[in-house]
PDB file of C-alpha atoms in Angstrom:
ATOM      1  CA  UNK A   1    -199.553  80.832 -10.234  1.00 50.00           C
ATOM      2  CA  UNK A   2    -202.527  81.093  -8.071  1.00 52.00           C
ATOM      3  CA  UNK A   3    -202.958  78.221  -5.628  1.00 55.00           C
ATOM      4  CA  UNK A   4    -206.333  76.771  -4.827  1.00 53.00           C
ATOM      5  CA  UNK A   5    -207.625  78.106  -1.669  1.00 53.00           C
ATOM      6  CA  UNK A   6    -207.929  75.999   1.492  1.00 51.00           C
ATOM      7  CA  UNK A   7    -211.708  76.282   1.305  1.00 51.00           C
ATOM      8  CA  UNK A   8    -211.927  74.774  -2.029  1.00 52.00           C
ATOM      9  CA  UNK A   9    -209.881  71.671  -1.092  1.00 57.00           C
ATOM     10  CA  UNK A  10    -212.429  70.312   1.196  1.00 58.00           C
ATOM     11  CA  UNK A  11    -215.181  71.024  -1.283  1.00 54.00           C
ATOM     12  CA  UNK A  12    -213.136  69.110  -3.953  1.00 59.00           C
ATOM     13  CA  UNK A  13    -212.347  66.174  -1.492  1.00 66.00           C
ATOM     14  CA  UNK A  14    -215.979  65.811  -0.636  1.00 61.00           C
ATOM     15  CA  UNK A  15    -217.084  65.953  -4.252  1.00 62.00           C
ATOM     16  CA  UNK A  16    -214.628  63.037  -4.972  1.00 67.00           C
ATOM     17  CA  UNK A  17    -215.923  61.121  -2.001  1.00 67.00           C
ATOM     18  CA  UNK A  18    -219.411  61.497  -3.175  1.00 63.00           C
ATOM     19  CA  UNK A  19    -218.637  60.349  -6.839  1.00 63.00           C
ATOM     20  CA  UNK A  20    -216.623  57.386  -5.410  1.00 67.00           C
ATOM     21  CA  UNK A  21    -219.526  56.532  -3.175  1.00 65.00           C
ATOM     22  CA  UNK A  22    -221.926  56.639  -6.207  1.00 65.00           C
ATOM     23  CA  UNK A  23    -219.642  54.586  -8.441  1.00 71.00           C
ATOM     24  CA  UNK A  24    -219.182  51.914  -5.497  1.00 72.00           C
ATOM     25  CA  UNK A  25    -222.905  51.849  -4.664  1.00 67.00           C
ATOM     26  CA  UNK A  26    -223.710  51.459  -8.517  1.00 69.00           C
ATOM     27  CA  UNK A  27    -221.037  48.685  -8.962  1.00 75.00           C
ATOM     28  CA  UNK A  28    -222.077  46.610  -5.897  1.00 73.00           C
ATOM     29  CA  UNK A  29    -225.926  47.168  -6.908  1.00 69.00           C
ATOM     30  CA  UNK A  30    -224.993  45.707 -10.288  1.00 74.00           C
ATOM     31  CA  UNK A  31    -223.203  42.858  -8.902  1.00 75.00           C
ATOM     32  CA  UNK A  32    -226.403  42.151  -6.722  1.00 72.00           C
ATOM     33  CA  UNK A  33    -228.736  42.506  -9.657  1.00 71.00           C
ATOM     34  CA  UNK A  34    -226.812  40.100 -11.662  1.00 76.00           C
ATOM     35  CA  UNK A  35    -226.603  37.543  -8.803  1.00 73.00           C
ATOM     36  CA  UNK A  36    -230.455  38.163  -8.230  1.00 70.00           C
ATOM     37  CA  UNK A  37    -231.299  37.676 -12.000  1.00 72.00           C
ATOM     38  CA  UNK A  38    -229.253  34.543 -12.216  1.00 75.00           C
ATOM     39  CA  UNK A  39    -230.835  33.017  -9.150  1.00 73.00           C
ATOM     40  CA  UNK A  40    -234.324  33.785 -10.386  1.00 70.00           C
ATOM     41  CA  UNK A  41    -233.653  32.754 -14.026  1.00 72.00           C
ATOM     42  CA  UNK A  42    -233.894  34.981 -17.033  1.00 71.00           C
ATOM     43  CA  UNK A  43    -236.531  32.783 -18.767  1.00 75.00           C
ATOM     44  CA  UNK A  44    -238.692  32.977 -15.490  1.00 72.00           C
ATOM     45  CA  UNK A  45    -238.391  36.745 -15.513  1.00 71.00           C
ATOM     46  CA  UNK A  46    -239.292  37.106 -19.001  1.00 73.00           C
ATOM     47  CA  UNK A  47    -242.462  34.823 -18.663  1.00 74.00           C
ATOM     48  CA  UNK A  48    -243.427  36.826 -15.570  1.00 70.00           C
ATOM     49  CA  UNK A  49    -243.202  40.043 -17.715  1.00 71.00           C
ATOM     50  CA  UNK A  50    -245.346  38.401 -20.327  1.00 73.00           C
ATOM     51  CA  UNK A  51    -247.984  37.354 -17.810  1.00 73.00           C
ATOM     52  CA  UNK A  52    -248.232  41.075 -16.559  1.00 73.00           C
ATOM     53  CA  UNK A  53    -248.688  42.451 -19.931  1.00 73.00           C
ATOM     54  CA  UNK A  54    -251.072  45.506 -20.029  1.00 77.00           C
ATOM     55  CA  UNK A  55    -251.216  45.180 -16.316  1.00 77.00           C
ATOM     56  CA  UNK A  56    -248.031  47.313 -16.261  1.00 82.00           C
ATOM     57  CA  UNK A  57    -250.159  50.293 -17.289  1.00 86.00           C
ATOM     58  CA  UNK A  58    -252.243  49.831 -13.735  1.00 87.00           C
ATOM     59  CA  UNK A  59    -248.966  49.379 -11.937  1.00 88.00           C
ATOM     60  CA  UNK A  60    -247.612  52.646 -13.371  1.00 88.00           C
ATOM     61  CA  UNK A  61    -250.911  54.307 -12.679  1.00 91.00           C
ATOM     62  CA  UNK A  62    -250.770  53.227  -8.995  1.00 92.00           C
ATOM     63  CA  UNK A  63    -247.140  54.646  -8.908  1.00 89.00           C
ATOM     64  CA  UNK A  64    -248.131  57.884 -10.216  1.00 91.00           C
ATOM     65  CA  UNK A  65    -251.155  58.181  -7.919  1.00 94.00           C
ATOM     66  CA  UNK A  66    -248.741  57.575  -4.857  1.00 94.00           C
ATOM     67  CA  UNK A  67    -246.598  60.643  -6.343  1.00 92.00           C
ATOM     68  CA  UNK A  68    -249.577  62.712  -6.546  1.00 95.00           C
ATOM     69  CA  UNK A  69    -250.360  62.013  -2.892  1.00 95.00           C
ATOM     70  CA  UNK A  70    -247.188  63.084  -1.682  1.00 94.00           C
ATOM     71  CA  UNK A  71    -247.123  66.260  -3.728  1.00 93.00           C
ATOM     72  CA  UNK A  72    -250.683  67.130  -2.275  1.00 94.00           C
ATOM     73  CA  UNK A  73    -249.364  66.348   1.227  1.00 92.00           C
ATOM     74  CA  UNK A  74    -246.597  69.050   0.447  1.00 91.00           C
ATOM     75  CA  UNK A  75    -249.216  71.580  -0.731  1.00 91.00           C
ATOM     76  CA  UNK A  76    -251.178  71.068   2.470  1.00 88.00           C
ATOM     77  CA  UNK A  77    -248.071  72.194   4.324  1.00 86.00           C
ATOM     78  CA  UNK A  78    -247.736  75.358   2.335  1.00 85.00           C
ATOM     79  CA  UNK A  79    -249.222  78.526   3.546  1.00 82.00           C
ATOM     80  CA  UNK A  80    -252.943  79.021   2.526  1.00 78.00           C
ATOM     81  CA  UNK A  81    -251.924  81.982   0.224  1.00 79.00           C
ATOM     82  CA  UNK A  82    -249.479  79.923  -1.720  1.00 79.00           C
ATOM     83  CA  UNK A  83    -250.538  80.082  -5.534  1.00 79.00           C
ATOM     84  CA  UNK A  84    -248.632  76.705  -6.554  1.00 87.00           C
ATOM     85  CA  UNK A  85    -251.036  74.431  -8.398  1.00 88.00           C
ATOM     86  CA  UNK A  86    -251.273  70.562  -7.925  1.00 89.00           C
ATOM     87  CA  UNK A  87    -249.477  70.124 -11.433  1.00 91.00           C
ATOM     88  CA  UNK A  88    -246.627  72.502 -10.460  1.00 90.00           C
ATOM     89  CA  UNK A  89    -246.318  70.747  -7.071  1.00 90.00           C
ATOM     90  CA  UNK A  90    -246.250  67.286  -8.730  1.00 91.00           C
ATOM     91  CA  UNK A  91    -243.564  68.276 -11.243  1.00 91.00           C
ATOM     92  CA  UNK A  92    -241.231  69.779  -8.697  1.00 90.00           C
ATOM     93  CA  UNK A  93    -241.859  66.790  -6.617  1.00 90.00           C
ATOM     94  CA  UNK A  94    -241.071  64.140  -9.270  1.00 90.00           C
ATOM     95  CA  UNK A  95    -238.033  66.230 -10.442  1.00 89.00           C
ATOM     96  CA  UNK A  96    -236.658  66.477  -7.051  1.00 88.00           C
ATOM     97  CA  UNK A  97    -237.314  62.848  -6.430  1.00 85.00           C
ATOM     98  CA  UNK A  98    -235.416  61.832  -9.491  1.00 83.00           C
ATOM     99  CA  UNK A  99    -232.364  63.932  -8.420  1.00 82.00           C
ATOM    100  CA  UNK A 100    -232.316  62.400  -5.025  1.00 77.00           C
ATOM    101  CA  UNK A 101    -232.513  58.843  -6.807  1.00 74.00           C
ATOM    102  CA  UNK A 102    -229.589  59.393  -9.265  1.00 72.00           C
ATOM    103  CA  UNK A 103    -227.171  60.872  -6.717  1.00 68.00           C
ATOM    104  CA  UNK A 104    -225.841  59.466  -3.388  1.00 63.00           C
ATOM    105  CA  UNK A 105    -227.038  62.446  -1.604  1.00 65.00           C
ATOM    106  CA  UNK A 106    -230.685  61.448  -1.297  1.00 67.00           C
ATOM    107  CA  UNK A 107    -232.835  64.114   0.431  1.00 69.00           C
ATOM    108  CA  UNK A 108    -229.834  66.555   0.448  1.00 71.00           C
ATOM    109  CA  UNK A 109    -230.236  66.847  -3.330  1.00 77.00           C
ATOM    110  CA  UNK A 110    -233.941  66.217  -3.879  1.00 83.00           C
ATOM    111  CA  UNK A 111    -235.193  68.804  -1.269  1.00 83.00           C
ATOM    112  CA  UNK A 112    -233.112  71.755  -2.519  1.00 85.00           C
ATOM    113  CA  UNK A 113    -234.206  70.895  -6.068  1.00 86.00           C
ATOM    114  CA  UNK A 114    -237.708  71.048  -5.079  1.00 89.00           C
ATOM    115  CA  UNK A 115    -237.180  74.585  -3.364  1.00 86.00           C
ATOM    116  CA  UNK A 116    -235.297  75.727  -6.478  1.00 87.00           C
ATOM    117  CA  UNK A 117    -238.151  74.548  -8.822  1.00 86.00           C
ATOM    118  CA  UNK A 118    -240.881  76.372  -6.676  1.00 87.00           C
ATOM    119  CA  UNK A 119    -238.950  79.650  -6.118  1.00 84.00           C
ATOM    120  CA  UNK A 120    -241.070  81.605  -8.344  1.00 82.00           C
ATOM    121  CA  UNK A 121    -244.270  80.445  -6.511  1.00 82.00           C
ATOM    122  CA  UNK A 122    -243.033  80.285  -2.909  1.00 83.00           C
ATOM    123  CA  UNK A 123    -240.581  82.179  -0.739  1.00 84.00           C
ATOM    124  CA  UNK A 124    -237.641  80.152   0.039  1.00 83.00           C
ATOM    125  CA  UNK A 125    -238.200  79.943   3.719  1.00 80.00           C
ATOM    126  CA  UNK A 126    -241.717  78.843   3.353  1.00 82.00           C
ATOM    127  CA  UNK A 127    -240.684  76.136   0.848  1.00 84.00           C
ATOM    128  CA  UNK A 128    -238.261  74.808   3.146  1.00 83.00           C
ATOM    129  CA  UNK A 129    -240.546  74.883   6.113  1.00 83.00           C
ATOM    130  CA  UNK A 130    -243.375  73.183   4.099  1.00 85.00           C
ATOM    131  CA  UNK A 131    -240.957  70.422   3.028  1.00 87.00           C
ATOM    132  CA  UNK A 132    -239.532  69.842   6.312  1.00 84.00           C
ATOM    133  CA  UNK A 133    -242.934  69.611   7.867  1.00 84.00           C
ATOM    134  CA  UNK A 134    -244.089  67.159   5.112  1.00 87.00           C
ATOM    135  CA  UNK A 135    -241.063  65.140   5.600  1.00 86.00           C
ATOM    136  CA  UNK A 136    -241.514  64.957   9.277  1.00 84.00           C
ATOM    137  CA  UNK A 137    -245.239  63.640   8.942  1.00 85.00           C
ATOM    138  CA  UNK A 138    -244.124  61.322   6.211  1.00 89.00           C
ATOM    139  CA  UNK A 139    -241.468  59.922   8.445  1.00 85.00           C
ATOM    140  CA  UNK A 140    -244.083  59.266  11.111  1.00 84.00           C
ATOM    141  CA  UNK A 141    -246.068  57.323   8.495  1.00 89.00           C
ATOM    142  CA  UNK A 142    -242.939  55.310   7.537  1.00 88.00           C
ATOM    143  CA  UNK A 143    -242.393  54.361  11.099  1.00 86.00           C
ATOM    144  CA  UNK A 144    -245.933  53.140  11.342  1.00 88.00           C
ATOM    145  CA  UNK A 145    -245.654  51.279   8.214  1.00 90.00           C
ATOM    146  CA  UNK A 146    -242.418  49.514   9.262  1.00 88.00           C
ATOM    147  CA  UNK A 147    -243.841  48.730  12.860  1.00 87.00           C
ATOM    148  CA  UNK A 148    -246.894  47.288  11.195  1.00 90.00           C
ATOM    149  CA  UNK A 149    -244.710  45.178   8.846  1.00 89.00           C
ATOM    150  CA  UNK A 150    -242.726  43.826  11.830  1.00 87.00           C
ATOM    151  CA  UNK A 151    -245.886  42.951  13.847  1.00 88.00           C
ATOM    152  CA  UNK A 152    -247.492  41.160  10.853  1.00 90.00           C
ATOM    153  CA  UNK A 153    -244.061  39.414  10.345  1.00 86.00           C
ATOM    154  CA  UNK A 154    -244.007  38.266  13.957  1.00 85.00           C
ATOM    155  CA  UNK A 155    -247.664  37.343  13.966  1.00 87.00           C
ATOM    156  CA  UNK A 156    -247.565  35.339  10.722  1.00 87.00           C
ATOM    157  CA  UNK A 157    -243.964  33.827  10.219  1.00 82.00           C
ATOM    158  CA  UNK A 158    -242.498  31.302  12.711  1.00 83.00           C
ATOM    159  CA  UNK A 159    -239.060  32.925  13.007  1.00 78.00           C
ATOM    160  CA  UNK A 160    -236.137  31.677  14.931  1.00 81.00           C
ATOM    161  CA  UNK A 161    -235.537  33.252  18.248  1.00 84.00           C
ATOM    162  CA  UNK A 162    -232.501  35.227  16.907  1.00 81.00           C
ATOM    163  CA  UNK A 163    -234.758  36.902  14.127  1.00 77.00           C
ATOM    164  CA  UNK A 164    -237.527  37.524  16.642  1.00 80.00           C
ATOM    165  CA  UNK A 165    -234.945  39.327  18.804  1.00 82.00           C
ATOM    166  CA  UNK A 166    -233.998  41.460  15.719  1.00 78.00           C
ATOM    167  CA  UNK A 167    -237.474  42.193  14.911  1.00 79.00           C
ATOM    168  CA  UNK A 168    -237.992  43.422  18.545  1.00 81.00           C
ATOM    169  CA  UNK A 169    -234.900  45.451  18.499  1.00 82.00           C
ATOM    170  CA  UNK A 170    -235.941  47.098  15.321  1.00 78.00           C
ATOM    171  CA  UNK A 171    -239.438  47.921  16.937  1.00 80.00           C
ATOM    172  CA  UNK A 172    -237.532  49.365  19.944  1.00 83.00           C
ATOM    173  CA  UNK A 173    -235.308  51.402  17.622  1.00 79.00           C
ATOM    174  CA  UNK A 174    -238.330  52.810  15.836  1.00 75.00           C
ATOM    175  CA  UNK A 175    -239.749  54.302  19.256  1.00 78.00           C
ATOM    176  CA  UNK A 176    -236.469  55.437  20.268  1.00 80.00           C
ATOM    177  CA  UNK A 177    -236.051  57.199  16.986  1.00 73.00           C
ATOM    178  CA  UNK A 178    -239.492  58.743  17.209  1.00 72.00           C
ATOM    179  CA  UNK A 179    -238.565  60.105  20.750  1.00 74.00           C
ATOM    180  CA  UNK A 180    -235.381  61.530  19.488  1.00 73.00           C
ATOM    181  CA  UNK A 181    -237.201  63.229  16.673  1.00 69.00           C
ATOM    182  CA  UNK A 182    -239.682  64.524  18.967  1.00 68.00           C
ATOM    183  CA  UNK A 183    -236.997  65.916  21.217  1.00 69.00           C
ATOM    184  CA  UNK A 184    -234.994  67.564  18.383  1.00 66.00           C
ATOM    185  CA  UNK A 185    -238.097  69.126  17.178  1.00 63.00           C
ATOM    186  CA  UNK A 186    -238.451  71.036  20.402  1.00 63.00           C
ATOM    187  CA  UNK A 187    -234.756  72.088  20.524  1.00 63.00           C
ATOM    188  CA  UNK A 188    -231.696  70.933  22.426  1.00 63.00           C
ATOM    189  CA  UNK A 189    -229.646  74.052  22.798  1.00 61.00           C
ATOM    190  CA  UNK A 190    -229.259  75.266  26.400  1.00 64.00           C
ATOM    191  CA  UNK A 191    -229.295  79.023  26.750  1.00 64.00           C
ATOM    192  CA  UNK A 192    -226.679  78.721  29.565  1.00 65.00           C
ATOM    193  CA  UNK A 193    -224.190  77.830  26.873  1.00 69.00           C
ATOM    194  CA  UNK A 194    -224.465  81.162  25.332  1.00 66.00           C
ATOM    195  CA  UNK A 195    -225.339  82.117  21.760  1.00 71.00           C
ATOM    196  CA  UNK A 196    -225.802  79.480  19.252  1.00 67.00           C
ATOM    197  CA  UNK A 197    -223.322  79.057  16.280  1.00 68.00           C
ATOM    198  CA  UNK A 198    -224.690  80.473  12.966  1.00 70.00           C
ATOM    199  CA  UNK A 199    -225.464  77.072  11.542  1.00 64.00           C
ATOM    200  CA  UNK A 200    -227.616  76.246  14.507  1.00 67.00           C
ATOM    201  CA  UNK A 201    -229.373  79.553  14.453  1.00 68.00           C
ATOM    202  CA  UNK A 202    -230.375  78.652  10.696  1.00 67.00           C
ATOM    203  CA  UNK A 203    -231.309  75.214  11.838  1.00 65.00           C
ATOM    204  CA  UNK A 204    -233.331  76.834  14.788  1.00 66.00           C
ATOM    205  CA  UNK A 205    -235.044  79.071  12.343  1.00 66.00           C
ATOM    206  CA  UNK A 206    -236.223  76.193  10.226  1.00 66.00           C
ATOM    207  CA  UNK A 207    -237.320  74.334  13.204  1.00 69.00           C
ATOM    208  CA  UNK A 208    -239.582  77.298  14.452  1.00 69.00           C
ATOM    209  CA  UNK A 209    -240.983  77.671  10.929  1.00 67.00           C
ATOM    210  CA  UNK A 210    -241.695  73.921  10.885  1.00 70.00           C
ATOM    211  CA  UNK A 211    -243.389  74.191  14.262  1.00 70.00           C
ATOM    212  CA  UNK A 212    -245.359  77.111  12.822  1.00 70.00           C
ATOM    213  CA  UNK A 213    -246.617  75.042   9.927  1.00 69.00           C
ATOM    214  CA  UNK A 214    -247.535  72.174  12.275  1.00 70.00           C
ATOM    215  CA  UNK A 215    -249.471  74.200  14.796  1.00 72.00           C
ATOM    216  CA  UNK A 216    -250.953  76.761  12.397  1.00 71.00           C
ATOM    217  CA  UNK A 217    -253.482  74.241  10.788  1.00 71.00           C
ATOM    218  CA  UNK A 218    -253.546  71.186  13.171  1.00 74.00           C
ATOM    219  CA  UNK A 219    -256.375  69.621  11.243  1.00 78.00           C
ATOM    220  CA  UNK A 220    -254.267  69.568   8.141  1.00 81.00           C
ATOM    221  CA  UNK A 221    -251.739  67.539   9.823  1.00 83.00           C
ATOM    222  CA  UNK A 222    -253.930  64.617  10.480  1.00 87.00           C
ATOM    223  CA  UNK A 223    -255.266  64.844   6.894  1.00 90.00           C
ATOM    224  CA  UNK A 224    -251.595  64.762   5.756  1.00 89.00           C
ATOM    225  CA  UNK A 225    -250.971  61.746   7.924  1.00 89.00           C
ATOM    226  CA  UNK A 226    -254.071  59.908   6.459  1.00 93.00           C
ATOM    227  CA  UNK A 227    -252.869  60.671   3.074  1.00 95.00           C
ATOM    228  CA  UNK A 228    -249.314  59.272   3.717  1.00 93.00           C
ATOM    229  CA  UNK A 229    -250.935  56.071   5.085  1.00 93.00           C
ATOM    230  CA  UNK A 230    -252.935  55.908   2.021  1.00 95.00           C
ATOM    231  CA  UNK A 231    -249.656  56.128   0.307  1.00 95.00           C
ATOM    232  CA  UNK A 232    -248.317  53.036   1.988  1.00 95.00           C
ATOM    233  CA  UNK A 233    -251.827  51.118   1.545  1.00 95.00           C
ATOM    234  CA  UNK A 234    -251.425  51.900  -2.174  1.00 95.00           C
ATOM    235  CA  UNK A 235    -247.993  50.543  -2.231  1.00 94.00           C
ATOM    236  CA  UNK A 236    -249.114  47.272  -0.488  1.00 94.00           C
ATOM    237  CA  UNK A 237    -251.913  47.042  -2.967  1.00 93.00           C
ATOM    238  CA  UNK A 238    -249.440  47.530  -5.870  1.00 91.00           C
ATOM    239  CA  UNK A 239    -247.033  44.856  -4.649  1.00 90.00           C
ATOM    240  CA  UNK A 240    -250.115  42.413  -4.195  1.00 91.00           C
ATOM    241  CA  UNK A 241    -251.506  42.735  -7.572  1.00 88.00           C
ATOM    242  CA  UNK A 242    -248.033  42.706  -9.288  1.00 86.00           C
ATOM    243  CA  UNK A 243    -247.131  39.514  -7.615  1.00 84.00           C
ATOM    244  CA  UNK A 244    -250.648  38.032  -8.244  1.00 83.00           C
ATOM    245  CA  UNK A 245    -250.042  38.767 -12.010  1.00 81.00           C
ATOM    246  CA  UNK A 246    -246.532  37.334 -11.893  1.00 78.00           C
ATOM    247  CA  UNK A 247    -246.966  34.329  -9.760  1.00 76.00           C
ATOM    248  CA  UNK A 248    -250.700  33.348 -10.240  1.00 72.00           C
ATOM    249  CA  UNK A 249    -251.582  30.622  -7.735  1.00 73.00           C
ATOM    250  CA  UNK A 250    -248.406  31.020  -6.022  1.00 74.00           C
ATOM    251  CA  UNK A 251    -248.832  34.676  -5.172  1.00 72.00           C
ATOM    252  CA  UNK A 252    -248.285  35.925  -1.598  1.00 77.00           C
ATOM    253  CA  UNK A 253    -250.997  36.789   0.936  1.00 85.00           C
ATOM    254  CA  UNK A 254    -251.929  40.382   1.677  1.00 88.00           C
ATOM    255  CA  UNK A 255    -249.955  40.102   4.932  1.00 89.00           C
ATOM    256  CA  UNK A 256    -246.774  39.146   3.277  1.00 87.00           C
ATOM    257  CA  UNK A 257    -247.464  42.089   0.834  1.00 90.00           C
ATOM    258  CA  UNK A 258    -247.386  44.241   3.946  1.00 92.00           C
ATOM    259  CA  UNK A 259    -244.133  42.787   5.071  1.00 89.00           C
ATOM    260  CA  UNK A 260    -242.513  43.354   1.465  1.00 89.00           C
ATOM    261  CA  UNK A 261    -243.599  46.978   1.652  1.00 90.00           C
ATOM    262  CA  UNK A 262    -242.246  47.526   5.045  1.00 88.00           C
ATOM    263  CA  UNK A 263    -238.984  45.960   3.862  1.00 85.00           C
ATOM    264  CA  UNK A 264    -239.002  48.480   0.838  1.00 85.00           C
ATOM    265  CA  UNK A 265    -239.369  51.458   3.086  1.00 86.00           C
ATOM    266  CA  UNK A 266    -236.362  50.269   5.114  1.00 82.00           C
ATOM    267  CA  UNK A 267    -234.418  49.726   1.997  1.00 80.00           C
ATOM    268  CA  UNK A 268    -235.091  53.172   0.619  1.00 78.00           C
ATOM    269  CA  UNK A 269    -233.983  54.724   3.693  1.00 75.00           C
ATOM    270  CA  UNK A 270    -230.927  52.496   4.319  1.00 73.00           C
ATOM    271  CA  UNK A 271    -229.614  52.501   0.589  1.00 75.00           C
ATOM    272  CA  UNK A 272    -230.424  55.907  -0.721  1.00 71.00           C
ATOM    273  CA  UNK A 273    -226.869  56.316  -1.770  1.00 68.00           C
ATOM    274  CA  UNK A 274    -227.185  53.479  -4.388  1.00 72.00           C
ATOM    275  CA  UNK A 275    -228.509  55.094  -7.677  1.00 68.00           C
ATOM    276  CA  UNK A 276    -231.925  53.781  -8.071  1.00 67.00           C
ATOM    277  CA  UNK A 277    -231.155  51.247  -5.545  1.00 71.00           C
ATOM    278  CA  UNK A 278    -230.287  49.001  -8.445  1.00 73.00           C
ATOM    279  CA  UNK A 279    -229.718  45.319  -7.395  1.00 73.00           C
ATOM    280  CA  UNK A 280    -230.416  46.169  -3.647  1.00 76.00           C
ATOM    281  CA  UNK A 281    -234.288  46.050  -3.934  1.00 75.00           C
ATOM    282  CA  UNK A 282    -234.158  42.731  -5.926  1.00 74.00           C
ATOM    283  CA  UNK A 283    -231.640  41.155  -3.671  1.00 77.00           C
ATOM    284  CA  UNK A 284    -233.275  41.849  -0.389  1.00 76.00           C
ATOM    285  CA  UNK A 285    -236.611  41.267  -1.666  1.00 77.00           C
ATOM    286  CA  UNK A 286    -235.727  38.003  -3.257  1.00 76.00           C
ATOM    287  CA  UNK A 287    -234.015  37.019   0.087  1.00 76.00           C
ATOM    288  CA  UNK A 288    -237.076  37.776   2.030  1.00 75.00           C
ATOM    289  CA  UNK A 289    -239.176  36.009  -0.471  1.00 74.00           C
TER     290      UNK A 289
END
């Protein structure tokens, strides 16, 4: 009888761990969702949904426009000779994002899915480089959004000294993270250590390709960053009008909508392993409110 190879065992163990993490995240999220719904009140939630009414169409349109912006940012990172259309880029982006949302792998699942779906229009290396470049610029915009949210929070809400320290630490962490990302982008391997391992050779190849994308068309980078910032601005507007329809006179200010969106960006990064972030968004946003 043929025994499973030693290589297949770690893969099987890793798969079991991923499924366990998915199940645990989904269970924990479901518990949080139940707690959040019970705390808010089912009747109040249904009443709020009735107040939104046809406004849901506008909310969905804003969400769709935001995805269209991200897909366009990806197209701008592709070589000028790329033949992929806006519709094809949007379809691949939506499909990849869906894959990343329903699995605990996040970008490890969504980005390969986008590469696979565009294989007939773009070389694999170019697809990987364009996605990496787009994600890098988007990460910068996320850091800006979170920093703005923290600054608005500090300026508008009288926080206890402990929470002021936490907000300051998060700002410092954002700056340190940006510095580390910049260092990684320029490479960390010392040639005195000899030749790179194969996996680092492949990583260095992707890094060089990303640098090529960023330096080949510098004007595009500012355009992409502007579009990514518009993505966050639309998200703030979406939160603002949604809460206005839900709460009426009790709706939050624009500054508070900015803080909510900053929290949303942090939640997406920190809890990507929870399928659809079920329960996490509701519990944390409710706690902040």
